[in-house]
Coordinates of C-alpha atoms (C1' of nucleotides) in Angstrom, one line a residue:
Chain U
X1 CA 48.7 37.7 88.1
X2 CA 51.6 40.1 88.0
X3 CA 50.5 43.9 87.3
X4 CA 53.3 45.5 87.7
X5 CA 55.6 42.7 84.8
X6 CA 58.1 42.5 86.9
X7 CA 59.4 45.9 87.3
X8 CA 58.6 48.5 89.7
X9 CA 56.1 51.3 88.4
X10 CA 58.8 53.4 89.1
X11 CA 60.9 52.3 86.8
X12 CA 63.3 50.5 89.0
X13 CA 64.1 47.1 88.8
X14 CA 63.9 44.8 91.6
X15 CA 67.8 43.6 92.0
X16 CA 68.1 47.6 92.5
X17 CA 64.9 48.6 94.9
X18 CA 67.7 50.1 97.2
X19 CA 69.0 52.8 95.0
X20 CA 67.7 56.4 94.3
X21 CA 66.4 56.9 91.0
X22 CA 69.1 58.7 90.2
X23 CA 71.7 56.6 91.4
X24 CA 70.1 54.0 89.6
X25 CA 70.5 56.2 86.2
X26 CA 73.9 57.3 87.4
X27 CA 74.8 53.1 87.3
X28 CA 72.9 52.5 84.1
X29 CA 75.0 55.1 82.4
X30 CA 78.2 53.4 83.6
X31 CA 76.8 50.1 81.6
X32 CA 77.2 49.3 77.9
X33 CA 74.2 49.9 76.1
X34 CA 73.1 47.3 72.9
X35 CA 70.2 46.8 70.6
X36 CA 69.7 43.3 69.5
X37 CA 67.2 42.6 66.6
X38 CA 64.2 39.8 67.2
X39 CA 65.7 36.8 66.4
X40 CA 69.4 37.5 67.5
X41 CA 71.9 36.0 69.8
X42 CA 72.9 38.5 72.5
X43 CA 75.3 35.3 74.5
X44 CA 75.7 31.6 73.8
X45 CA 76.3 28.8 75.7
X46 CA 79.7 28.1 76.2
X47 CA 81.1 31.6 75.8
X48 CA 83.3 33.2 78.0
X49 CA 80.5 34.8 81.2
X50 CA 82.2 38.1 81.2
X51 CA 79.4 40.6 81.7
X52 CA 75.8 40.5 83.0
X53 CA 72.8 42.1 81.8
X54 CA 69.5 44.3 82.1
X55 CA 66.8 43.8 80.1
X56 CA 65.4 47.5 79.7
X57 CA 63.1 46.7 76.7
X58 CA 61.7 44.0 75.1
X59 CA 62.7 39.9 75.9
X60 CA 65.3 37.3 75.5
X61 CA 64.9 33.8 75.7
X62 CA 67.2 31.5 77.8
X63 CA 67.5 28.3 76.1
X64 CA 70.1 25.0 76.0
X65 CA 70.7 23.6 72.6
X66 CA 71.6 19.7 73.1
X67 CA 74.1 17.6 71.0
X68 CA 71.1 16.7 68.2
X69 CA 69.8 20.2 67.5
X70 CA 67.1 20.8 70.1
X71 CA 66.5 23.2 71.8
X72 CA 65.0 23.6 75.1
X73 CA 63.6 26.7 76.9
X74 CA 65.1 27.5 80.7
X75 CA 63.2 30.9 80.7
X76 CA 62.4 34.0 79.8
X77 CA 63.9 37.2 80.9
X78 CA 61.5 40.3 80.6
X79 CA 61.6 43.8 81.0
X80 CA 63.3 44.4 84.2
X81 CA 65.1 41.7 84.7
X82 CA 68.7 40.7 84.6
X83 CA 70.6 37.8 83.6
X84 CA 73.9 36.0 83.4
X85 CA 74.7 37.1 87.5
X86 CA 76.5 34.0 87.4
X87 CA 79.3 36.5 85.6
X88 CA 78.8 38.5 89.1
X89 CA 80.7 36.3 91.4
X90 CA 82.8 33.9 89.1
X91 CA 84.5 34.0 86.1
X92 CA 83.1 30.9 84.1
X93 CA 81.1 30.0 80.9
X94 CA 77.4 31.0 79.8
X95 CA 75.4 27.4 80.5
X96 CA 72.6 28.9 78.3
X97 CA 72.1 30.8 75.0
X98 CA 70.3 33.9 75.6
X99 CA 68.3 35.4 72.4
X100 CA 66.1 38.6 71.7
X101 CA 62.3 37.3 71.3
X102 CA 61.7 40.9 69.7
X103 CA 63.7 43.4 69.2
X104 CA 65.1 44.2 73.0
X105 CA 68.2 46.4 74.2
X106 CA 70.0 45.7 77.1
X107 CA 72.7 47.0 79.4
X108 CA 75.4 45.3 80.0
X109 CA 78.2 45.6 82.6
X110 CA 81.3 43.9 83.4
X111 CA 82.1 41.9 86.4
X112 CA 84.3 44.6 88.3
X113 CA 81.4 47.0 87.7
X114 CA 79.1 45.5 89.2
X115 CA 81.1 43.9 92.2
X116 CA 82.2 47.8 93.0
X117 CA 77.9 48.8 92.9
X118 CA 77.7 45.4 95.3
X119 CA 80.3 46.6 97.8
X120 CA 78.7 49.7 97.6
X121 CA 74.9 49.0 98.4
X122 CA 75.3 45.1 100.3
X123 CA 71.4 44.8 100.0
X124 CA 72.2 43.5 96.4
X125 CA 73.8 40.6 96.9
X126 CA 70.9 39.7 98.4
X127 CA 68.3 41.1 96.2
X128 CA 70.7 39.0 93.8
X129 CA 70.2 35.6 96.0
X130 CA 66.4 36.1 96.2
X131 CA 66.0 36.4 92.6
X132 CA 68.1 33.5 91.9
X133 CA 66.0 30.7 94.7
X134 CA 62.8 32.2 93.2
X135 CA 64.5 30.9 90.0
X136 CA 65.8 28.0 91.6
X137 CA 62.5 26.9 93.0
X138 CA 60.7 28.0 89.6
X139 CA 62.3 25.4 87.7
X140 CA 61.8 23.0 90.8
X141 CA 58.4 22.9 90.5
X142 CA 58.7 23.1 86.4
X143 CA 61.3 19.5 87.0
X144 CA 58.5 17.8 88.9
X145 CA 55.7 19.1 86.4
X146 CA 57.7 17.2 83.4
X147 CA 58.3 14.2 85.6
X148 CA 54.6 13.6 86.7
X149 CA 52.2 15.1 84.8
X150 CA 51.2 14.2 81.0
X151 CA 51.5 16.8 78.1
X152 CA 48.2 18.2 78.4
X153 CA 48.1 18.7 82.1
X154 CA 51.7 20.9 81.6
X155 CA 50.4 22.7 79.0
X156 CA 47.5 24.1 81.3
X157 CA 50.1 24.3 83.9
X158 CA 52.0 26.6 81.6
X159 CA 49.3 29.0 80.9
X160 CA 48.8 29.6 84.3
X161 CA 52.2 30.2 84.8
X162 CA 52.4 32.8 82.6
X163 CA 49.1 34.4 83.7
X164 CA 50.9 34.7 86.9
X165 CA 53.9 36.1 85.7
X166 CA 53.0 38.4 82.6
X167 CA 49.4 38.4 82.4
X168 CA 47.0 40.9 82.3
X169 CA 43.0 40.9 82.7
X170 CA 40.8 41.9 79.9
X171 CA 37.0 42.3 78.7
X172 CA 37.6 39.0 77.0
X173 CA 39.5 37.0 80.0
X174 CA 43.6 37.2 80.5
X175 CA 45.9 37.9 78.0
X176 CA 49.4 36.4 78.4
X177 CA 51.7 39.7 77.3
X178 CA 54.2 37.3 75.8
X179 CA 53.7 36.2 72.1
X180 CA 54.7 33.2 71.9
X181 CA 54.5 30.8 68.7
X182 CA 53.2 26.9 69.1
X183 CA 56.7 25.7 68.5
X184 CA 58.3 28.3 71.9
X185 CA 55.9 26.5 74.1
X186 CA 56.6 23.1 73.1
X187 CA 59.9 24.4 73.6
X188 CA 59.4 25.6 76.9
X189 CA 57.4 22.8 78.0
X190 CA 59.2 19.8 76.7
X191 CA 57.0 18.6 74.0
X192 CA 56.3 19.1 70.5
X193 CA 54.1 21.9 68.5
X194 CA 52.2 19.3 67.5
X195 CA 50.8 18.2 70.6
X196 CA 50.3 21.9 71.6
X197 CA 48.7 22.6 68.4
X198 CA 46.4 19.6 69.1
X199 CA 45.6 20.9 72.4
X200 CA 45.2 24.5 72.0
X201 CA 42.6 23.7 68.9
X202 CA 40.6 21.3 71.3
X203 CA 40.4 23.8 74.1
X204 CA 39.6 26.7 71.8
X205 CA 36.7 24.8 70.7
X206 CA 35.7 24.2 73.9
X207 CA 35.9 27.8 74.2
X208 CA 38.7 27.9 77.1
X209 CA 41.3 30.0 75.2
X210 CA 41.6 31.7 72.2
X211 CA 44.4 33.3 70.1
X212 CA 45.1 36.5 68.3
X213 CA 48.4 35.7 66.3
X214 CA 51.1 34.9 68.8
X215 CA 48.8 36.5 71.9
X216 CA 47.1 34.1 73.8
X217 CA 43.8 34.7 75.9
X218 CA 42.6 32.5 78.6
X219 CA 39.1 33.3 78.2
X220 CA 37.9 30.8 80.5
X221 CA 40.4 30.7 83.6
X222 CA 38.7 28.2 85.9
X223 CA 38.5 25.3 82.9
X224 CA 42.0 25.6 82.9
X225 CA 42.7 25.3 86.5
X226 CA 40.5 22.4 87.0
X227 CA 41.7 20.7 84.3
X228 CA 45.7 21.6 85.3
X229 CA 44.5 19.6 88.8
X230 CA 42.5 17.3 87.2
X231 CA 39.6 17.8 89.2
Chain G
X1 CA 84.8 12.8 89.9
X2 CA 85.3 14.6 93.7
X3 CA 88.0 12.9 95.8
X4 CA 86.7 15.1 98.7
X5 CA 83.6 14.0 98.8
X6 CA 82.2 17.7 98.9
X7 CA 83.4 18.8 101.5
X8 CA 87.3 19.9 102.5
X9 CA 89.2 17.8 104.0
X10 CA 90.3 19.9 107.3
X11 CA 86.3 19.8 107.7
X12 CA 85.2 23.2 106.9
X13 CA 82.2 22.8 104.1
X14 CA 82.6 25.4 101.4
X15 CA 80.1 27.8 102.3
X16 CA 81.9 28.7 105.5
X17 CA 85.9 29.0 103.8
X18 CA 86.2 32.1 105.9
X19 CA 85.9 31.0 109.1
X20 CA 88.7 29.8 111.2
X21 CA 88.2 26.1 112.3
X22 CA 87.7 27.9 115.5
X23 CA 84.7 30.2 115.0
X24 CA 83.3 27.9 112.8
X25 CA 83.1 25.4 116.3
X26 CA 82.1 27.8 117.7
X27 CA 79.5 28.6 115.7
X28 CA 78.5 25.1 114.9
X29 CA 78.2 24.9 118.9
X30 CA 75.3 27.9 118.4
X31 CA 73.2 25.7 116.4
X32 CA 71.0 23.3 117.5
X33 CA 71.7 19.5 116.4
X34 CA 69.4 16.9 115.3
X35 CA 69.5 13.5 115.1
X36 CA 67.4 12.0 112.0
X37 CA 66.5 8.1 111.5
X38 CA 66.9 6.8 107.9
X39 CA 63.8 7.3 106.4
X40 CA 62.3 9.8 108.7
X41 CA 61.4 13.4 107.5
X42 CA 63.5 16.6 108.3
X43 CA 61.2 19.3 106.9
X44 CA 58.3 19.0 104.8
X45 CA 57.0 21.3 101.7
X46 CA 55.0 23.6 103.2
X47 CA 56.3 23.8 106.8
X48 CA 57.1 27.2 107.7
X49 CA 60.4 27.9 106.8
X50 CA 62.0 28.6 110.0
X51 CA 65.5 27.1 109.8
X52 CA 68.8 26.2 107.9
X53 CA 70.9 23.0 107.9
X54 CA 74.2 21.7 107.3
X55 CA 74.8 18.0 107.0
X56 CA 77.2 17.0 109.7
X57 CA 77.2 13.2 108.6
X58 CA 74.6 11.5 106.8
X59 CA 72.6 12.2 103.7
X60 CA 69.4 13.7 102.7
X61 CA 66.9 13.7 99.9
X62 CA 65.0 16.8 99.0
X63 CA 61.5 15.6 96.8
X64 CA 58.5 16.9 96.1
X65 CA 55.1 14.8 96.0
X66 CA 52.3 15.9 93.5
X67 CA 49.1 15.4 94.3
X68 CA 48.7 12.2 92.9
X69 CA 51.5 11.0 95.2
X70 CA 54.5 10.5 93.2
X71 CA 57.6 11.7 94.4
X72 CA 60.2 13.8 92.6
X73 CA 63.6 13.6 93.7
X74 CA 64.9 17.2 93.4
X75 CA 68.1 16.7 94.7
X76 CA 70.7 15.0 97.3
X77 CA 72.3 17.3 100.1
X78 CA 75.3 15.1 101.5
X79 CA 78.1 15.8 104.2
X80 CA 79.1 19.3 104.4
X81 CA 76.4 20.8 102.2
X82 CA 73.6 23.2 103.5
X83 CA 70.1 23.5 102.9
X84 CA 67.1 24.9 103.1
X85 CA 69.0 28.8 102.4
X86 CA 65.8 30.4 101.3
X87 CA 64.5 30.7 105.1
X88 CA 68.0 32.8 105.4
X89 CA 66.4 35.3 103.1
X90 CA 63.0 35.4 103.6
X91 CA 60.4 34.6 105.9
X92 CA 58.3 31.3 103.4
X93 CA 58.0 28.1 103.1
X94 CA 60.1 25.1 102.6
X95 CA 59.7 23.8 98.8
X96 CA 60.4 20.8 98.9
X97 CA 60.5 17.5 101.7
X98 CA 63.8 16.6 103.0
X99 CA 64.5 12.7 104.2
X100 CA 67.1 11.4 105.7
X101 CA 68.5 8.4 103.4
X102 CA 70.8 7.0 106.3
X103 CA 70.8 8.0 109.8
X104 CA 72.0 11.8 109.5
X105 CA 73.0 14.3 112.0
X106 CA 72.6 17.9 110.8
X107 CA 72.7 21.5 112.7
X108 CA 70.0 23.8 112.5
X109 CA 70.1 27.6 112.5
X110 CA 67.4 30.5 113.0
X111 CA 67.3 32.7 110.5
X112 CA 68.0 35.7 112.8
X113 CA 71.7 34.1 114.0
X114 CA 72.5 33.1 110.4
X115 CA 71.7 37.0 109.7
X116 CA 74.2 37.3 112.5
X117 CA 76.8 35.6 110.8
X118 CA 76.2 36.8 106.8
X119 CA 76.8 40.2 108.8
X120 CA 80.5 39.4 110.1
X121 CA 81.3 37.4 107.2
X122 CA 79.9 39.3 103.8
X123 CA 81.8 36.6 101.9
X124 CA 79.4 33.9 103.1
X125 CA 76.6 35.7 101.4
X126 CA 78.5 35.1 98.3
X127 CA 79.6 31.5 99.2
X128 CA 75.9 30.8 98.7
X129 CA 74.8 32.6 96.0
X130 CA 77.6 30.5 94.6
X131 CA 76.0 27.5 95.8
X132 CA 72.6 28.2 94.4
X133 CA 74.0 29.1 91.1
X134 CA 75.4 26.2 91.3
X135 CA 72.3 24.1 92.1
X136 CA 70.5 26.3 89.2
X137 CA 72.7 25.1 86.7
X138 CA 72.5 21.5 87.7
X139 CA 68.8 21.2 87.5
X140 CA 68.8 22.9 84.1
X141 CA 71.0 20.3 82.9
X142 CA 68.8 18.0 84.0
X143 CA 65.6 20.0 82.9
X144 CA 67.0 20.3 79.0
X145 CA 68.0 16.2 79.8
X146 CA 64.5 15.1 80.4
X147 CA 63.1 17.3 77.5
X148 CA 65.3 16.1 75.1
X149 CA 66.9 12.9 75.9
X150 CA 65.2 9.3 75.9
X151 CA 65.2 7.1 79.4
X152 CA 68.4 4.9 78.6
X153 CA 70.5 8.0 77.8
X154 CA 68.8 9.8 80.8
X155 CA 70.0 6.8 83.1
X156 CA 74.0 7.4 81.7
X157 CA 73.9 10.6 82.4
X158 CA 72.8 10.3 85.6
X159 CA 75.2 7.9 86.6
X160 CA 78.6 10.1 85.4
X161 CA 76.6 12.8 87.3
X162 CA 76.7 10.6 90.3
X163 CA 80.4 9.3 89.3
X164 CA 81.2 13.0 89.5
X165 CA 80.1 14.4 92.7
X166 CA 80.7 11.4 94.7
X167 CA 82.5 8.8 92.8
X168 CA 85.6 7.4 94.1
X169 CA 88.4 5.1 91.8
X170 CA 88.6 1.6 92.9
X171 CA 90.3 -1.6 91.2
X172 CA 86.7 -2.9 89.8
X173 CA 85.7 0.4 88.4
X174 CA 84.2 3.9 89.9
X175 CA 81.8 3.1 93.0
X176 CA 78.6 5.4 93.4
X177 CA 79.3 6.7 96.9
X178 CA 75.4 6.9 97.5
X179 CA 73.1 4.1 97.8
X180 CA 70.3 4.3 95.7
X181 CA 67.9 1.9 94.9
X182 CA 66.2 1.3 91.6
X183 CA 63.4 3.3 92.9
X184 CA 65.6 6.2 94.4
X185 CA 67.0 6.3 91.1
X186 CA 63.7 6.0 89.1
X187 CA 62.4 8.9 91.6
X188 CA 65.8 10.9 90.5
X189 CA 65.7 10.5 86.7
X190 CA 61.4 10.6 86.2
X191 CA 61.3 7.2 85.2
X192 CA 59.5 3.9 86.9
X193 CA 61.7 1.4 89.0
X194 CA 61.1 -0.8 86.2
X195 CA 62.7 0.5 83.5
X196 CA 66.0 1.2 85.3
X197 CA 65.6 -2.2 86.4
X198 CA 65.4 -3.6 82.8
X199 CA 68.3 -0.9 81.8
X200 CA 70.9 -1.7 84.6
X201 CA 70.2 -5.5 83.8
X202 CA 71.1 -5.0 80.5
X203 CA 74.0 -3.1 81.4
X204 CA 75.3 -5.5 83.8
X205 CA 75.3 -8.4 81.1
X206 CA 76.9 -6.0 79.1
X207 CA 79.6 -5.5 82.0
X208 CA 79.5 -1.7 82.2
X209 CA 77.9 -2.1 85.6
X210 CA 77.9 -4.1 88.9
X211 CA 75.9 -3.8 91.8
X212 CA 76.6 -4.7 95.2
X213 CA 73.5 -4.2 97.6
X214 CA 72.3 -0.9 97.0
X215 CA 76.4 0.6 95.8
X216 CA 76.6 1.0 92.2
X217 CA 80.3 0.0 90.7
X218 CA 80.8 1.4 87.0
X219 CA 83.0 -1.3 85.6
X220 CA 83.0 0.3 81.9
X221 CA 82.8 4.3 82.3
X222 CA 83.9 4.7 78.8
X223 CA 81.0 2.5 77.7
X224 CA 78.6 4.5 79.7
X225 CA 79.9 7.7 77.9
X226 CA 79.7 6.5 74.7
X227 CA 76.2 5.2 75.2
X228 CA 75.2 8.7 77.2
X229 CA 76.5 10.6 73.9
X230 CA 75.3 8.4 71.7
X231 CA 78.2 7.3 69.8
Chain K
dC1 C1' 48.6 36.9 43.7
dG2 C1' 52.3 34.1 44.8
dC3 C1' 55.6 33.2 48.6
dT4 C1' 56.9 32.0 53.1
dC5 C1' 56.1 30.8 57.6
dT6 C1' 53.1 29.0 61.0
dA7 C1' 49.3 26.1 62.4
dT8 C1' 46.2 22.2 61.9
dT9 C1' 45.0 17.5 61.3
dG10 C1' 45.4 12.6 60.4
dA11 C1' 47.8 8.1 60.3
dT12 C1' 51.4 5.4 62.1
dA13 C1' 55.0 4.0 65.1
dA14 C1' 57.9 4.0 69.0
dA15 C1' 59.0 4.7 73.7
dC16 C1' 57.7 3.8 77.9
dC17 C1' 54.4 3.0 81.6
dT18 C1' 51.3 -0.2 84.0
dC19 C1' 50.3 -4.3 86.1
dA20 C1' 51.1 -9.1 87.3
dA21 C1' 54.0 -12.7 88.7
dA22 C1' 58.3 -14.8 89.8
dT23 C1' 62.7 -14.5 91.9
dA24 C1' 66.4 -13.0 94.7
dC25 C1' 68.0 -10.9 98.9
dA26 C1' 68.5 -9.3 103.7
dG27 C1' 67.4 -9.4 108.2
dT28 C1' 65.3 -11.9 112.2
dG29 C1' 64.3 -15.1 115.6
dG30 C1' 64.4 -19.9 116.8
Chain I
dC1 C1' 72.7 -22.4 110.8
dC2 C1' 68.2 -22.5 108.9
dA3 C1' 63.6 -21.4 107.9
dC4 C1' 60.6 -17.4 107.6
dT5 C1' 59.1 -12.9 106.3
dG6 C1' 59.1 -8.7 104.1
dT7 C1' 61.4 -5.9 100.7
dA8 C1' 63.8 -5.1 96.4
dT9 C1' 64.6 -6.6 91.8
dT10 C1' 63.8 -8.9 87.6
dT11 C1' 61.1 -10.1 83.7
dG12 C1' 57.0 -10.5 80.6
dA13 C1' 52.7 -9.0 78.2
dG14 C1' 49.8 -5.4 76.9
dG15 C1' 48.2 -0.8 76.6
dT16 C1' 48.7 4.4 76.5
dT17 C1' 50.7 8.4 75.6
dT18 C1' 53.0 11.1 72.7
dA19 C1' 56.4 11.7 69.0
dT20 C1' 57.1 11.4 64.1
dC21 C1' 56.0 12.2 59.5
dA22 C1' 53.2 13.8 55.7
dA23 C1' 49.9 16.6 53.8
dT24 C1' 46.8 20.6 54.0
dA25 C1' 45.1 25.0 55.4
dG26 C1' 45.7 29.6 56.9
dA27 C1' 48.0 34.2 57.8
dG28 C1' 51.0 37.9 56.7
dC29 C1' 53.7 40.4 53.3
dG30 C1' 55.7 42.3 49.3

DNA sequence: CGCTCTATTGATAAACCTCAAATACAGTGG
DNA sequence: CCACTGTATTTGAGGTTTATCAATAGAGCG
């Protein structure tokens, strides 16, 4: 469980732990500012990559849309995070349509931008190459999930995922700080709101989760563990 | 499809462009090299990450085994191509197994002299960031492809994936430059030996395939296309 | 209170896996 | 060169999982 969602206390975001808070305010100044209501497109696949972005409130959703209309969910990008790097060292296309969960505003900067802050503080780049192997091995372990593991066993896997990335503890058990709707998990896991529906229902019965609107709260953790190993 | 199999042709894999043929001998010569068997095991998920490797000759296959056993092909590192970049980073673990598929040689590096060389060479840095994005964008490909995509289609694709990284032109058709065995390719697509089987079977009455041994010849590309869009 | 959007639940069907058995194939040693 | 052995592939039958579709219930909102 992540305590700290992703983002230093102090305000500064990982990619940038080696600048001065001020520096770091002197750099988010130089970027582009923009609000984008729940719901809308801030990039889409296929356009141009020609800026990267900060996520300083709120979240996007990265997702591919195939050939017959569906659409499948690569990640999420929180508070704290940025996206589209791949703008940072070539020029080249978006691969994924990003969109604004609820209502979210970034900062955006162009590629020469951010290649001058990189020259400038070389600890990026790598911060950069951390972030995007932790990504890397993220979906690595999400490929093998969807290869070998039935619905039900990846929907448990998912929880936990997000109680490791965005969850928080409560009176009642751990709340999963992203609201997320049947149909943006089945998304996300590669199934349909249906079976999650079916699922969910079944383990709220059983008393392992329970769900205020789009919040979800694992309410009894170790259920959902064994059952993700299938012990 | 990628005449140069991956790698340049004066021998200088891309990571390394800015060397010199010189000091990239030389530096090659401050490695260690290692000799693998077909078959046998380079690293395993959950070694200590304690080295890098480039392919000198050879190919490898990076998998991951759930705990049920099955094995997940993540991905294929061939001649010229490095691996394992996350120990240049960080001190962790290896993700994922690495087996050699034919008798390989690779070179191995600490992570203290590949610090060395990211050091005199910022570009290198880059050059794998490049990679990894790279690698990133391939498994979401294949991520949104096993969400949304039925077997047969998966199986297409997979094949002008193949015919594009390491297909080469011959009178008969485009020859797979890798050989993969039903079960190799099962393991890469998350699907059972049998179905490919029954799908390449088809396929080869059809006269879009042939096989000899364990090389795959693509006699009708434009059928496979048609069939991997859905046309 | 009606409207819209989301979630639930049931019935049915399709896709694909599992297992078994037969066949083809490659390599080996006589 | 041939028989032998082990491995890879093919093919079939049957069962399971999960998607699809339809219909209902519930929640939030003006």
């Amino acid at each position: 469980m992540n305590n700290k969602d992703s983002q230093g206390d102090a305000g500064i975001p990982d990619v940038f732990k080696e600048l001065s808070e001020q520096e770091l305010d002197e750099f988010i100044g130089s970027g582009r500012q923009n609000a984008v209501k729940s719901g809308n497109v801030l990039f889409v696949q296929g356009d141009p990559a020609d800026r990267c972005y900060l996520v300083k409130q709120g979240r996007l959703k990265l997702s591919r849309v195939n050939e017959d209309g569906k659409e499948v969910t690569i990640r999420y990008i929180s508070k704290g995070e940025i996206t589209a790097v791949i703008t940072v060292i070539k020029k080249s296309e978006y691969s994924v349509t990003a969109r604004a969960m609820e209502d979210t505003l970034v900062v955006a900067w162009e590629q020469s931008v951010f290649l001058k802050l990189m020259k400038r503080f070389p600890g990026i780049t790598v911060n950069i190459l951390t972030m995007v192997l932790t990504r890397l091995d993220d979906l690595q372990d999400r490929y093998s999930e969807l290869c070998t593991e039935q619905v039900e066993q990846r929907i448990a896997l998912t929880l936990l995922r997000f109680i490791r990335t965005s969850g928080t503890r409560r009176s009642d058990g751990i709340c999963i700080n992203i609201p997320l709707s049947r149909q943006d998990l089945a998304e996300y896991i590669g199934t349909t709101l249906f079976t999650v529906s079916r699922t969910l229902s079944d383990w709220k019965k059983r008393g392992w989760i329970k769900s205020e609107q789009k919040r979800l709260i694992i309410t009894d953790p170790h259920a959902v563990v064994s059952f993700a190993e299938k012990i």
